Short mmCIF file of C-alpha atoms in Angstrom, two decimals:
data_model
loop_
_atom_site.label_atom_id
_atom_site.label_comp_id
_atom_site.label_asym_id
_atom_site.label_seq_id
_atom_site.Cartn_x
_atom_site.Cartn_y
_atom_site.Cartn_z
CA UNK C 25 75.00 137.65 -28.52
CA UNK C 26 73.46 136.79 -31.85
CA UNK C 27 74.49 140.01 -33.47
CA UNK C 28 73.29 138.92 -36.88
CA UNK C 29 69.80 138.13 -35.65
CA UNK C 30 69.66 141.48 -33.88
CA UNK C 31 70.79 143.27 -37.02
CA UNK C 32 73.86 144.28 -35.10
CA UNK C 33 76.80 144.13 -37.45
CA UNK C 34 77.44 145.96 -40.63
CA UNK C 35 79.91 148.34 -42.14
CA UNK C 36 81.38 150.69 -39.57
CA UNK C 37 79.38 152.29 -36.78
CA UNK C 38 76.36 150.04 -36.81
CA UNK C 39 73.25 150.76 -34.81
CA UNK C 40 71.15 148.07 -33.20
CA UNK C 41 67.48 148.37 -34.08
CA UNK C 42 64.75 148.24 -31.45
CA UNK C 43 63.97 144.77 -30.17
CA UNK C 44 60.80 142.78 -30.72
CA UNK C 45 59.32 140.00 -28.61
CA UNK C 46 59.52 136.80 -30.63
CA UNK C 47 58.15 134.23 -28.14
CA UNK C 48 54.46 133.39 -27.96
CA UNK C 49 52.40 133.67 -24.78
CA UNK C 50 52.61 129.98 -23.85
CA UNK C 51 56.39 129.81 -24.06
CA UNK C 52 56.72 133.06 -22.08
CA UNK C 53 54.49 131.74 -19.28
CA UNK C 54 56.48 128.49 -19.15
CA UNK C 55 59.82 130.32 -19.04
CA UNK C 56 58.61 132.73 -16.35
CA UNK C 57 57.41 129.82 -14.21
CA UNK C 58 60.56 127.75 -14.73
CA UNK C 59 63.01 130.59 -14.12
CA UNK C 60 61.01 131.89 -11.15
CA UNK C 61 61.40 128.52 -9.44
CA UNK C 62 65.17 128.81 -9.94
CA UNK C 63 65.19 132.31 -8.47
CA UNK C 64 63.16 131.25 -5.44
CA UNK C 65 65.43 128.26 -4.81
CA UNK C 66 68.48 130.51 -5.06
CA UNK C 67 67.17 133.06 -2.57
CA UNK C 68 65.62 130.63 -0.08
CA UNK C 69 68.48 128.13 -0.12
CA UNK C 70 71.19 130.72 0.41
CA UNK C 71 69.13 132.60 2.99
CA UNK C 72 68.84 129.38 5.00
CA UNK C 73 72.63 129.06 4.95
CA UNK C 74 73.10 132.63 6.19
CA UNK C 75 70.42 132.22 8.85
CA UNK C 76 71.83 128.93 10.10
CA UNK C 77 75.39 130.22 10.49
CA UNK C 78 74.24 133.48 12.07
CA UNK C 79 71.99 131.73 14.60
CA UNK C 80 73.95 128.66 15.67
CA UNK C 81 77.29 129.21 17.38
CA UNK C 82 78.32 125.66 16.51
CA UNK C 83 78.35 126.57 12.81
CA UNK C 84 80.50 129.66 13.20
CA UNK C 85 83.93 128.51 12.03
CA UNK C 86 86.54 129.95 9.64
CA UNK C 87 85.29 127.76 6.80
CA UNK C 88 81.71 128.75 7.42
CA UNK C 89 82.69 132.42 7.33
CA UNK C 90 83.49 131.85 3.65
CA UNK C 91 80.33 129.77 3.20
CA UNK C 92 78.21 132.52 4.76
CA UNK C 93 79.76 135.23 2.60
CA UNK C 94 79.30 132.97 -0.44
CA UNK C 95 75.64 132.54 0.45
CA UNK C 96 75.23 136.32 0.72
CA UNK C 97 76.70 136.78 -2.76
CA UNK C 98 74.51 134.02 -4.24
CA UNK C 99 71.42 135.34 -2.47
CA UNK C 100 72.06 138.79 -3.96
CA UNK C 101 72.41 137.18 -7.38
CA UNK C 102 68.92 135.78 -6.90
CA UNK C 103 67.49 139.05 -5.60
CA UNK C 104 69.20 141.73 -7.71
CA UNK C 105 70.35 140.05 -10.93
CA UNK C 106 68.27 137.05 -11.88
CA UNK C 107 64.79 138.70 -11.90
CA UNK C 108 65.81 141.36 -14.45
CA UNK C 109 67.77 138.81 -16.48
CA UNK C 110 64.64 136.65 -16.53
CA UNK C 111 62.54 139.45 -18.01
CA UNK C 112 65.24 140.20 -20.58
CA UNK C 113 65.53 136.53 -21.53
CA UNK C 114 61.78 135.92 -21.81
CA UNK C 115 60.72 139.19 -23.42
CA UNK C 116 63.81 139.77 -25.53
CA UNK C 117 63.68 143.45 -24.60
CA UNK C 118 65.01 145.69 -21.84
CA UNK C 119 62.40 147.88 -20.15
CA UNK C 120 64.50 149.47 -17.41
CA UNK C 121 66.56 152.12 -19.17
CA UNK C 122 70.15 152.52 -20.31
CA UNK C 123 71.63 153.51 -16.93
CA UNK C 124 70.05 150.58 -15.10
CA UNK C 125 71.34 148.26 -17.84
CA UNK C 126 74.89 149.29 -16.95
CA UNK C 127 74.13 148.94 -13.23
CA UNK C 128 72.60 145.50 -13.78
CA UNK C 129 75.58 144.35 -15.84
CA UNK C 130 77.96 145.62 -13.14
CA UNK C 131 76.06 143.79 -10.40
CA UNK C 132 75.92 140.67 -12.54
CA UNK C 133 79.69 140.59 -13.11
CA UNK C 134 80.52 141.58 -9.52
CA UNK C 135 78.24 139.12 -7.69
CA UNK C 136 78.95 136.13 -9.94
CA UNK C 137 82.68 136.80 -9.71
CA UNK C 138 82.43 137.18 -5.92
CA UNK C 139 80.66 133.82 -5.78
CA UNK C 140 83.46 132.15 -7.75
CA UNK C 141 86.14 133.82 -5.61
CA UNK C 142 84.50 132.46 -2.46
CA UNK C 143 84.54 128.95 -3.91
CA UNK C 144 88.29 129.20 -4.43
CA UNK C 145 88.76 130.50 -0.87
CA UNK C 146 86.80 127.53 0.49
CA UNK C 147 89.07 125.21 -1.48
CA UNK C 148 92.13 127.05 -0.10
CA UNK C 149 90.75 126.79 3.44
CA UNK C 150 90.02 123.06 3.09
CA UNK C 151 93.52 122.50 1.70
CA UNK C 152 95.14 123.79 4.89
CA UNK C 153 92.61 122.00 7.13
CA UNK C 154 93.27 118.61 5.51
CA UNK C 155 96.87 118.83 4.26
CA UNK C 156 98.41 121.05 6.96
CA UNK C 157 96.18 120.68 10.04
CA UNK C 158 98.91 121.78 12.45
CA UNK C 159 99.26 125.10 10.62
CA UNK C 160 95.54 125.58 10.01
CA UNK C 161 94.78 127.79 13.02
CA UNK C 162 97.83 129.93 12.18
CA UNK C 163 97.12 130.25 8.46
CA UNK C 164 93.37 130.73 8.88
CA UNK C 165 93.27 133.24 11.70
CA UNK C 166 90.26 135.55 12.05
CA UNK C 167 92.20 138.44 10.53
CA UNK C 168 93.29 136.42 7.50
CA UNK C 169 89.78 135.07 6.94
CA UNK C 170 88.41 138.61 7.13
CA UNK C 171 91.07 139.81 4.69
CA UNK C 172 90.28 137.06 2.17
CA UNK C 173 86.56 137.83 2.37
CA UNK C 174 87.28 141.50 1.70
CA UNK C 175 89.36 140.47 -1.32
CA UNK C 176 86.49 138.27 -2.53
CA UNK C 177 84.28 141.36 -2.67
CA UNK C 178 86.76 144.11 -3.54
CA UNK C 179 88.39 142.54 -6.62
CA UNK C 180 85.06 141.69 -8.31
CA UNK C 181 83.88 145.24 -7.63
CA UNK C 182 87.01 146.67 -9.26
CA UNK C 183 86.70 144.58 -12.43
CA UNK C 184 82.97 145.26 -12.77
CA UNK C 185 81.75 148.70 -11.72
CA UNK C 186 84.87 150.61 -12.75
CA UNK C 187 85.26 149.40 -16.36
CA UNK C 188 81.52 149.03 -17.05
CA UNK C 189 80.30 152.35 -15.66
CA UNK C 190 83.18 154.13 -17.46
CA UNK C 191 82.54 152.17 -20.69
CA UNK C 192 86.08 150.83 -20.71
CA UNK C 193 84.76 147.35 -21.48
CA UNK C 194 83.46 148.50 -24.88
CA UNK C 195 86.38 150.70 -25.89
CA UNK C 196 86.97 150.19 -29.60
CA UNK C 197 83.64 148.40 -30.16
CA UNK C 198 81.85 150.33 -32.93
CA UNK C 199 78.31 149.22 -32.12
CA UNK C 200 75.56 151.56 -30.95
CA UNK C 201 72.87 150.04 -28.73
CA UNK C 202 69.36 151.45 -28.27
CA UNK C 203 67.86 151.84 -24.81
CA UNK C 204 65.38 148.97 -25.17
CA UNK C 205 68.19 146.41 -25.61
CA UNK C 206 70.63 145.44 -22.86
CA UNK C 207 73.43 143.51 -24.56
CA UNK C 208 76.64 143.05 -22.58
CA UNK C 209 79.27 143.52 -25.27
CA UNK C 210 82.94 143.54 -24.32
CA UNK C 211 86.12 144.21 -26.26
CA UNK C 212 88.83 141.60 -26.63
CA UNK C 213 91.09 142.94 -23.88
CA UNK C 214 88.34 143.07 -21.26
CA UNK C 215 86.95 139.68 -22.31
CA UNK C 216 90.32 137.97 -21.83
CA UNK C 217 91.44 139.81 -18.68
CA UNK C 218 88.09 139.67 -16.88
CA UNK C 219 87.61 135.98 -17.69
CA UNK C 220 91.11 135.14 -16.45
CA UNK C 221 90.57 136.98 -13.16
CA UNK C 222 86.94 135.98 -12.62
CA UNK C 223 87.10 132.32 -13.62
CA UNK C 224 90.29 130.73 -14.87
CA UNK C 225 92.54 131.81 -11.97
CA UNK C 226 90.02 130.68 -9.30
CA UNK C 227 89.48 127.47 -11.28
CA UNK C 228 93.22 126.75 -11.21
CA UNK C 229 93.31 127.34 -7.44
CA UNK C 230 90.37 125.00 -6.91
CA UNK C 231 91.80 122.26 -9.12
CA UNK C 232 95.20 122.31 -7.39
CA UNK C 233 93.70 122.51 -3.88
CA UNK C 234 91.17 119.73 -4.37
CA UNK C 235 93.71 117.48 -6.08
CA UNK C 236 96.03 117.83 -3.11
CA UNK C 237 93.10 117.26 -0.73
CA UNK C 238 92.13 114.11 -2.59
CA UNK C 239 95.68 112.73 -2.40
CA UNK C 240 95.86 113.60 1.31
CA UNK C 241 92.49 111.91 1.93
CA UNK C 242 93.71 108.73 0.24
CA UNK C 243 96.90 108.78 2.30
CA UNK C 244 94.99 109.35 5.56
CA UNK C 245 92.51 106.58 4.71
CA UNK C 246 95.40 104.12 4.28
CA UNK C 247 97.01 105.26 7.55
CA UNK C 248 93.74 104.78 9.44
CA UNK C 249 93.34 101.38 7.86
CA UNK C 250 96.86 100.41 8.97
CA UNK C 251 96.13 101.54 12.53
CA UNK C 252 92.94 99.49 12.60
CA UNK C 253 94.93 96.49 11.42
CA UNK C 254 97.45 96.88 14.25
CA UNK C 255 94.66 97.17 16.82
CA UNK C 256 93.22 93.88 15.63
CA UNK C 257 96.35 92.17 17.13
CA UNK C 258 96.19 89.32 14.73
CA UNK C 259 92.67 88.23 15.79
CA UNK C 260 90.49 87.36 12.83
CA UNK C 261 93.28 88.21 10.45
CA UNK C 262 91.50 87.45 7.20
CA UNK C 263 88.23 89.12 8.12
CA UNK C 264 90.10 92.10 9.56
CA UNK C 265 92.03 92.50 6.32
CA UNK C 266 88.87 92.41 4.25
CA UNK C 267 87.12 94.91 6.53
CA UNK C 268 90.17 97.18 6.43
CA UNK C 269 90.16 97.08 2.65
CA UNK C 270 86.45 97.91 2.54
CA UNK C 271 86.91 100.85 4.91
CA UNK C 272 89.78 102.21 2.84
CA UNK C 273 87.81 101.95 -0.37
CA UNK C 274 84.80 103.58 1.29
CA UNK C 275 86.81 106.57 2.52
CA UNK C 276 88.59 107.05 -0.80
CA UNK C 277 85.35 106.69 -2.71
CA UNK C 278 83.60 109.24 -0.51
CA UNK C 279 86.42 111.76 -0.90
CA UNK C 280 86.52 111.28 -4.65
CA UNK C 281 82.74 111.61 -4.92
CA UNK C 282 82.52 114.80 -2.85
CA UNK C 283 85.41 116.56 -4.56
CA UNK C 284 84.31 115.32 -7.97
CA UNK C 285 80.81 116.71 -7.48
CA UNK C 286 82.10 120.09 -6.29
CA UNK C 287 84.53 120.56 -9.17
CA UNK C 288 82.25 118.94 -11.73
CA UNK C 289 79.32 121.22 -10.96
CA UNK C 290 81.54 124.30 -10.96
CA UNK C 291 83.12 123.47 -14.32
CA UNK C 292 79.90 122.30 -16.01
CA UNK C 293 77.95 125.41 -15.09
CA UNK C 294 80.58 128.12 -15.58
CA UNK C 295 83.06 126.84 -18.16
CA UNK C 296 80.70 127.24 -21.18
CA UNK C 297 79.91 130.88 -20.39
CA UNK C 298 83.50 132.02 -19.86
CA UNK C 299 84.72 130.11 -22.89
CA UNK C 300 82.18 131.83 -25.14
CA UNK C 301 82.85 135.14 -23.37
CA UNK C 302 86.47 135.03 -24.53
CA UNK C 303 85.80 133.64 -27.99
CA UNK C 304 82.86 135.89 -28.97
CA UNK C 305 84.81 139.17 -29.50
CA UNK C 306 87.26 137.32 -31.76
CA UNK C 307 84.47 135.99 -33.99
CA UNK C 308 82.83 139.41 -34.42
CA UNK C 309 80.10 138.83 -31.80
CA UNK C 310 78.38 136.16 -33.87
CA UNK C 311 77.37 133.85 -31.01
CA UNK C 312 73.65 133.13 -31.10
CA UNK C 313 71.55 134.91 -28.48
CA UNK C 314 69.99 131.61 -27.38
CA UNK C 315 73.46 130.19 -26.67
CA UNK C 316 74.28 133.21 -24.55
CA UNK C 317 71.06 132.90 -22.56
CA UNK C 318 71.56 129.16 -21.94
CA UNK C 319 75.17 129.56 -20.79
CA UNK C 320 74.34 132.60 -18.65
CA UNK C 321 71.53 130.79 -16.84
CA UNK C 322 73.75 127.77 -16.33
CA UNK C 323 76.06 130.08 -14.38
CA UNK C 324 73.13 131.40 -12.37
CA UNK C 325 72.08 127.84 -11.53
CA UNK C 326 75.46 127.35 -9.87
CA UNK C 327 74.36 129.95 -7.31
CA UNK C 328 71.24 127.85 -6.72
CA UNK C 329 73.26 124.69 -6.20
CA UNK C 330 75.92 126.11 -3.86
CA UNK C 331 73.69 125.75 -0.75
CA UNK C 332 73.31 122.06 -1.60
CA UNK C 333 77.01 121.50 -2.27
CA UNK C 334 78.36 123.46 0.70
CA UNK C 335 75.44 123.09 3.08
CA UNK C 336 73.07 120.23 2.48
CA UNK C 337 75.91 117.70 2.13
CA UNK C 338 76.99 118.54 5.68
CA UNK C 339 75.20 116.88 8.57
CA UNK C 340 75.34 119.95 10.81
CA UNK C 341 73.79 122.17 8.15
CA UNK C 342 71.11 119.60 7.36
CA UNK C 343 70.06 119.55 11.00
CA UNK C 344 69.97 123.33 11.13
CA UNK C 345 67.88 123.55 7.95
CA UNK C 346 65.43 120.96 9.21
CA UNK C 347 65.07 122.82 12.48
CA UNK C 348 64.28 126.07 10.68
CA UNK C 349 61.86 124.44 8.26
CA UNK C 350 60.21 122.49 11.09
CA UNK C 351 59.94 125.60 13.28
CA UNK C 352 62.00 123.83 15.94
CA UNK C 353 64.72 126.46 15.96
CA UNK C 354 63.11 128.13 18.96
CA UNK C 355 64.08 125.06 20.99
CA UNK C 356 67.61 126.48 21.20
CA UNK C 357 69.08 129.82 22.00
CA UNK C 358 71.74 131.38 19.82
CA UNK C 359 74.36 129.76 22.06
CA UNK C 360 72.94 126.31 21.36
CA UNK C 361 71.36 125.89 24.86
CA UNK C 362 68.16 123.90 24.88
CA UNK C 363 64.88 125.50 25.96
CA UNK C 364 63.25 123.38 28.73
CA UNK C 365 59.90 123.14 26.95
CA UNK C 366 61.38 121.34 23.93
CA UNK C 367 61.00 117.63 23.44
CA UNK C 368 63.96 115.27 23.73
CA UNK C 369 64.11 114.38 20.05
CA UNK C 370 64.28 118.07 19.19
CA UNK C 371 67.20 118.49 21.57
CA UNK C 372 69.06 115.62 19.96
CA UNK C 373 68.71 117.13 16.48
CA UNK C 374 70.57 120.35 17.15
CA UNK C 375 73.54 121.14 14.89
CA UNK C 376 76.83 119.78 16.16
CA UNK C 377 80.22 121.37 15.83
CA UNK C 378 82.99 120.38 13.50
CA UNK C 379 84.65 121.33 10.24
CA UNK C 380 82.52 121.54 7.15
CA UNK C 381 83.00 119.70 3.88
CA UNK C 382 84.85 116.91 5.60
CA UNK C 383 81.90 114.57 6.08
#
């Protein structure tokens, strides 16, 4: 945080003075409105994902088990973390006490880390589905999926609640904080270790997995194009060749676009925060408070965008969302059977089966 603007640093055991609200009424109203929209989108979007997977049997696959658990983590970020962070950001003060500050920081670290872990598991799952389809059912059995989901929740809990509630994350930091300020300070060891576990290791997994997926998608697109050429049997050779080339380019472009968006959004919204998180203890906590707030909320926005990236881009999820929002979900039972009273066009719009993130 901006330790100089808070009067934080000095010689030896420095005490942080009580905070004061610096923003005027107009800017506070604007920030509350803007951030509230982000919170609502986070909660509603992720709740729709959970509801869709829980209701429709067609959406219940190994991949969507990770997507559902991811949506739960992101929804909890919107419900338990973002509202209090919004008040702290807008008001500049903490009104909820010292103990709840530690609890809020623990939940913040745990849920955001769990969200990132789930993203890496989805990348790992998609790697086996695309690059090793014959081994997919063996590698992604129900027991292994359940184990990975447990890991996605257990490891973030260990690196958050344990160190933070026991004050291990501030060991050696000679700064005393008053109760009306909730500043998440960390020592150098915790900053480096937690950032490596929470972000840089999952990022490496995602980069490797999606790079291999992209290469496999290009290879498969060329193989499909070659098969289409053989089926043409020499009829319309020139036009067939042009069409084959267009199809190949279309498939490769779609794969590159999808994977590029997924990785680009993840890196854009989380890389700044974790970079500053590591650097800040080594520059005597001199990062400006506004920079911290911007980078932190960029990370929160990633939880708002995950339903779009892992749900709205998929045709089956889009149909499920539209059915819920159009109150047509009652046309189908949980097993996907149509109710006789429903109209034909409602029956045609039910979610279909298939792997996610492959469309």
